[in-house]
Tab-separated table of C-alpha atoms in Angstrom:
chain	number	residue	atom	x	y	z
D	20	UNK	CA	82.577	96.071	96.078
D	21	UNK	CA	82.817	97.186	92.464
D	22	UNK	CA	85.244	98.981	90.350
D	23	UNK	CA	83.016	102.022	89.864
D	24	UNK	CA	81.748	102.119	93.491
D	25	UNK	CA	85.587	101.952	94.708
D	26	UNK	CA	86.494	104.944	92.262
D	27	UNK	CA	83.497	107.108	92.684
D	28	UNK	CA	83.987	106.910	96.697
D	29	UNK	CA	87.571	107.456	96.575
D	30	UNK	CA	87.178	110.377	94.290
D	31	UNK	CA	84.442	111.909	96.874
D	32	UNK	CA	86.963	111.384	99.317
D	33	UNK	CA	90.098	113.002	97.891
D	34	UNK	CA	87.928	115.774	96.150
D	35	UNK	CA	86.420	116.641	99.949
D	36	UNK	CA	89.597	115.677	101.628
D	37	UNK	CA	91.800	118.348	99.276
D	38	UNK	CA	89.075	120.966	99.319
D	39	UNK	CA	88.555	120.760	103.651
D	40	UNK	CA	92.568	120.595	103.929
D	41	UNK	CA	93.460	123.696	102.202
D	42	UNK	CA	91.265	125.640	104.935
D	43	UNK	CA	94.207	124.730	107.280
D	44	UNK	CA	96.216	128.013	105.776
D	45	UNK	CA	93.389	130.247	107.136
D	46	UNK	CA	94.099	127.809	110.915
D	47	UNK	CA	97.745	128.637	110.504
D	48	UNK	CA	97.310	132.395	109.908
D	49	UNK	CA	94.943	132.556	112.687
D	50	UNK	CA	97.155	130.725	115.247
D	51	UNK	CA	99.935	133.368	114.008
D	52	UNK	CA	97.487	136.186	114.592
D	53	UNK	CA	96.974	134.855	118.072
D	54	UNK	CA	100.751	134.640	118.987
D	55	UNK	CA	101.107	130.691	118.326
D	56	UNK	CA	104.924	130.025	116.869
D	57	UNK	CA	104.507	127.947	113.659
D	58	UNK	CA	105.752	124.955	115.466
D	59	UNK	CA	102.746	125.196	117.932
D	60	UNK	CA	100.483	125.769	115.184
D	61	UNK	CA	101.645	122.797	113.247
D	62	UNK	CA	101.344	120.482	116.827
D	63	UNK	CA	98.121	121.508	117.429
D	64	UNK	CA	97.257	120.703	114.131
D	65	UNK	CA	98.986	116.875	114.374
D	66	UNK	CA	97.118	116.651	117.600
D	67	UNK	CA	93.849	118.282	118.008
D	68	UNK	CA	93.052	117.765	113.976
D	69	UNK	CA	89.421	119.052	114.438
D	70	UNK	CA	89.089	122.678	112.793
D	71	UNK	CA	86.310	123.676	114.957
D	72	UNK	CA	87.729	122.934	117.991
D	73	UNK	CA	91.499	124.757	116.698
D	74	UNK	CA	89.324	127.815	115.659
D	75	UNK	CA	87.720	128.413	118.834
D	76	UNK	CA	90.939	127.875	120.773
D	77	UNK	CA	92.684	130.150	118.590
D	78	UNK	CA	90.246	132.727	118.692
D	79	UNK	CA	89.926	132.854	122.519
D	80	UNK	CA	93.825	133.009	122.791
D	81	UNK	CA	93.710	135.774	120.345
D	82	UNK	CA	90.876	137.989	121.885
D	83	UNK	CA	93.315	138.051	125.238
D	84	UNK	CA	91.668	134.546	127.239
D	85	UNK	CA	93.323	132.161	129.458
D	86	UNK	CA	94.384	128.994	128.503
D	87	UNK	CA	91.142	127.028	130.519
D	88	UNK	CA	89.029	129.172	128.795
D	89	UNK	CA	90.429	128.348	125.270
D	90	UNK	CA	90.697	124.887	126.229
D	91	UNK	CA	86.894	124.846	127.192
D	92	UNK	CA	85.683	126.134	124.101
D	93	UNK	CA	87.939	123.552	122.072
D	94	UNK	CA	86.215	120.668	124.158
D	95	UNK	CA	82.751	121.829	123.745
D	96	UNK	CA	83.008	121.942	120.076
D	97	UNK	CA	84.664	118.853	120.100
D	98	UNK	CA	81.791	116.566	121.459
D	99	UNK	CA	80.168	116.500	118.256
D	100	UNK	CA	83.161	113.961	117.469
D	101	UNK	CA	81.683	111.702	120.212
D	102	UNK	CA	78.303	111.768	118.881
D	103	UNK	CA	80.167	110.705	115.547
D	104	UNK	CA	82.235	108.013	116.828
D	105	UNK	CA	79.294	106.437	118.792
D	106	UNK	CA	77.649	105.904	115.060
D	107	UNK	CA	81.129	104.972	113.368
D	108	UNK	CA	82.225	102.260	115.656
D	109	UNK	CA	79.981	99.769	114.614
D	110	UNK	CA	79.970	100.777	111.206
D	111	UNK	CA	84.202	100.975	110.775
D	112	UNK	CA	84.578	97.665	113.425
D	113	UNK	CA	88.460	98.847	114.234
D	114	UNK	CA	90.369	95.915	115.691
D	115	UNK	CA	92.855	96.530	118.272
D	116	UNK	CA	94.196	99.279	120.608
D	117	UNK	CA	96.187	101.421	117.941
D	118	UNK	CA	93.449	100.969	115.103
D	119	UNK	CA	90.698	102.058	117.739
D	120	UNK	CA	93.350	105.313	118.406
D	121	UNK	CA	93.961	105.897	115.056
D	122	UNK	CA	90.753	105.811	113.980
D	123	UNK	CA	89.628	108.010	116.604
D	124	UNK	CA	91.495	110.690	115.732
D	125	UNK	CA	90.558	110.945	112.153
D	126	UNK	CA	86.466	111.179	113.529
D	127	UNK	CA	85.810	114.596	112.175
D	128	UNK	CA	82.684	115.955	110.326
D	129	UNK	CA	83.867	114.933	106.900
D	130	UNK	CA	85.050	111.473	107.276
D	131	UNK	CA	81.916	110.335	109.556
D	132	UNK	CA	79.493	112.309	105.986
D	133	UNK	CA	81.809	110.198	104.179
D	134	UNK	CA	81.692	106.844	105.572
D	135	UNK	CA	77.699	107.286	106.234
D	136	UNK	CA	77.140	108.225	102.798
D	137	UNK	CA	78.598	105.007	101.637
D	138	UNK	CA	76.587	101.880	100.201
D	139	UNK	CA	78.424	99.178	102.229
D	140	UNK	CA	80.540	99.061	105.469
D	141	UNK	CA	83.763	98.054	103.056
D	142	UNK	CA	83.252	101.373	100.721
D	143	UNK	CA	82.377	102.912	104.403
D	144	UNK	CA	85.770	102.540	105.562
D	145	UNK	CA	87.125	103.350	102.282
D	146	UNK	CA	85.583	106.171	102.281
D	147	UNK	CA	86.845	107.605	106.012
D	148	UNK	CA	90.539	105.969	105.514
D	149	UNK	CA	90.968	108.276	102.245
D	150	UNK	CA	89.510	111.281	103.130
D	151	UNK	CA	90.658	111.010	106.785
D	152	UNK	CA	94.278	110.536	105.553
D	153	UNK	CA	93.812	113.346	102.333
D	154	UNK	CA	92.407	115.863	105.272
D	155	UNK	CA	95.547	114.862	107.568
D	156	UNK	CA	98.391	115.628	105.204
D	157	UNK	CA	96.801	118.429	103.041
D	158	UNK	CA	95.644	119.968	106.410
D	159	UNK	CA	99.001	119.881	108.581
D	160	UNK	CA	101.145	120.946	105.786
D	161	UNK	CA	98.369	123.977	104.714
D	162	UNK	CA	98.772	124.848	108.559
D	163	UNK	CA	102.399	125.317	108.407
D	164	UNK	CA	101.806	127.250	104.808
D	165	UNK	CA	99.225	129.410	106.834
D	166	UNK	CA	101.696	130.099	110.278
D	167	UNK	CA	104.543	130.802	108.050
D	168	UNK	CA	102.742	133.680	105.709
D	169	UNK	CA	99.127	133.193	105.206
D	170	UNK	CA	98.534	136.213	107.097
D	171	UNK	CA	100.088	138.095	104.088
D	172	UNK	CA	96.696	137.047	101.790
D	173	UNK	CA	94.721	139.368	100.503
D	174	UNK	CA	90.743	139.641	101.248
D	175	UNK	CA	89.513	138.693	98.234
D	176	UNK	CA	91.748	135.137	98.589
D	177	UNK	CA	90.650	134.573	101.851
D	178	UNK	CA	86.925	135.095	100.968
D	179	UNK	CA	88.085	132.262	98.240
D	180	UNK	CA	88.649	129.982	101.374
D	181	UNK	CA	85.705	130.821	103.383
D	182	UNK	CA	84.062	129.251	100.083
D	183	UNK	CA	85.600	126.357	99.360
D	184	UNK	CA	84.467	124.174	102.721
D	185	UNK	CA	80.679	124.736	102.097
D	186	UNK	CA	80.980	124.547	98.662
D	187	UNK	CA	82.159	120.833	98.883
D	188	UNK	CA	79.949	119.827	101.446
D	189	UNK	CA	77.336	120.929	99.352
D	190	UNK	CA	78.588	119.276	95.996
D	191	UNK	CA	78.316	115.711	98.312
D	192	UNK	CA	75.285	116.096	100.030
D	193	UNK	CA	73.148	117.564	96.645
D	194	UNK	CA	72.925	114.065	95.655
D	195	UNK	CA	71.541	112.630	98.709
D	196	UNK	CA	68.585	115.502	98.763
D	197	UNK	CA	67.196	115.122	94.910
D	198	UNK	CA	63.899	113.999	93.997
D	199	UNK	CA	64.112	110.027	93.529
D	200	UNK	CA	67.569	109.496	95.759
D	201	UNK	CA	67.172	106.269	97.373
D	202	UNK	CA	67.225	107.374	100.927
D	203	UNK	CA	63.762	107.784	102.184
D	204	UNK	CA	61.830	110.797	102.107
D	205	UNK	CA	62.031	110.666	106.089
D	206	UNK	CA	66.086	110.723	106.679
D	207	UNK	CA	65.833	113.777	103.886
D	208	UNK	CA	63.751	116.003	106.385
D	209	UNK	CA	65.857	114.990	109.605
D	210	UNK	CA	68.768	116.362	107.485
D	211	UNK	CA	67.023	119.386	106.324
D	212	UNK	CA	66.078	120.061	109.516
D	213	UNK	CA	69.161	119.768	111.233
D	214	UNK	CA	70.582	122.043	108.437
D	215	UNK	CA	67.758	124.891	109.457
D	216	UNK	CA	68.585	124.178	113.132
D	217	UNK	CA	72.307	125.373	112.356
D	218	UNK	CA	71.368	127.944	110.109
D	219	UNK	CA	68.837	129.742	112.427
D	220	UNK	CA	71.642	129.568	114.933
D	221	UNK	CA	74.298	130.756	113.047
D	222	UNK	CA	73.967	134.541	114.254
D	223	UNK	CA	73.513	134.033	117.744
D	224	UNK	CA	75.992	131.670	118.958
D	225	UNK	CA	79.397	131.179	118.634
D	226	UNK	CA	81.230	129.521	115.486
D	227	UNK	CA	80.645	125.534	115.779
D	228	UNK	CA	77.689	125.741	118.660
D	229	UNK	CA	75.347	125.485	115.841
D	230	UNK	CA	77.069	122.376	114.653
D	231	UNK	CA	76.410	120.771	118.384
D	232	UNK	CA	72.677	121.922	118.277
D	233	UNK	CA	72.004	120.560	114.926
D	234	UNK	CA	73.819	117.138	115.577
D	235	UNK	CA	71.584	116.795	119.345
D	236	UNK	CA	68.204	118.007	117.112
D	237	UNK	CA	68.969	115.202	114.317
D	238	UNK	CA	69.930	112.867	117.069
D	239	UNK	CA	66.155	113.187	118.784
D	240	UNK	CA	64.780	113.102	115.493
D	241	UNK	CA	65.668	109.939	114.418
D	242	UNK	CA	65.682	108.528	117.221
D	243	UNK	CA	64.141	104.996	117.434
D	244	UNK	CA	59.892	105.419	118.361
D	245	UNK	CA	58.022	102.704	120.544
D	246	UNK	CA	56.000	100.316	118.495
D	247	UNK	CA	57.729	101.404	115.140
D	248	UNK	CA	58.106	98.797	112.538
């Protein structure tokens, strides 16, 4: 792999990792509002490390729901990580139980996007590891910050945090959707179709469910056809 390619992958991974990791402030504040102690919020981020499931869990707890309901909601949203794991296993090919467990802990939306977007296996591993490490460190640090005092943030600051993640994803996705990009046109149509499914469902389903539905739709649209070359 060339030095320029490595630099580009690291830039995307660290940039996206910092942007996404900062959203941990919002989770820390939400956990505090739901009645979790700061140490409980931090342990949740350290062990679960999947934002949608974490927000779903504290959302149910904050609304007065019980533990089983909160866990069930988190597990539902976490199913998409299983789909990602199936896709990433042959690409990253971690060896040994310890490496497999460590890799599984970092399988989330953003690390999957970074790995799949890389042009070869070496860069896929680099993007996954750099992105995963950056998000994990920043997410957990900002979770603690949020749990200790981010509830005092004003509405303007909260709105800015809400815009960080989609803006970062758009920056990563846009070059892959431009006319003349290297990916086949069918791949762009599948990606846009998945986005359309997610957007259409957003007003009607709990947060995160639209992501699961979009993943299923994309998987069905991209499955091999009988007789295809």
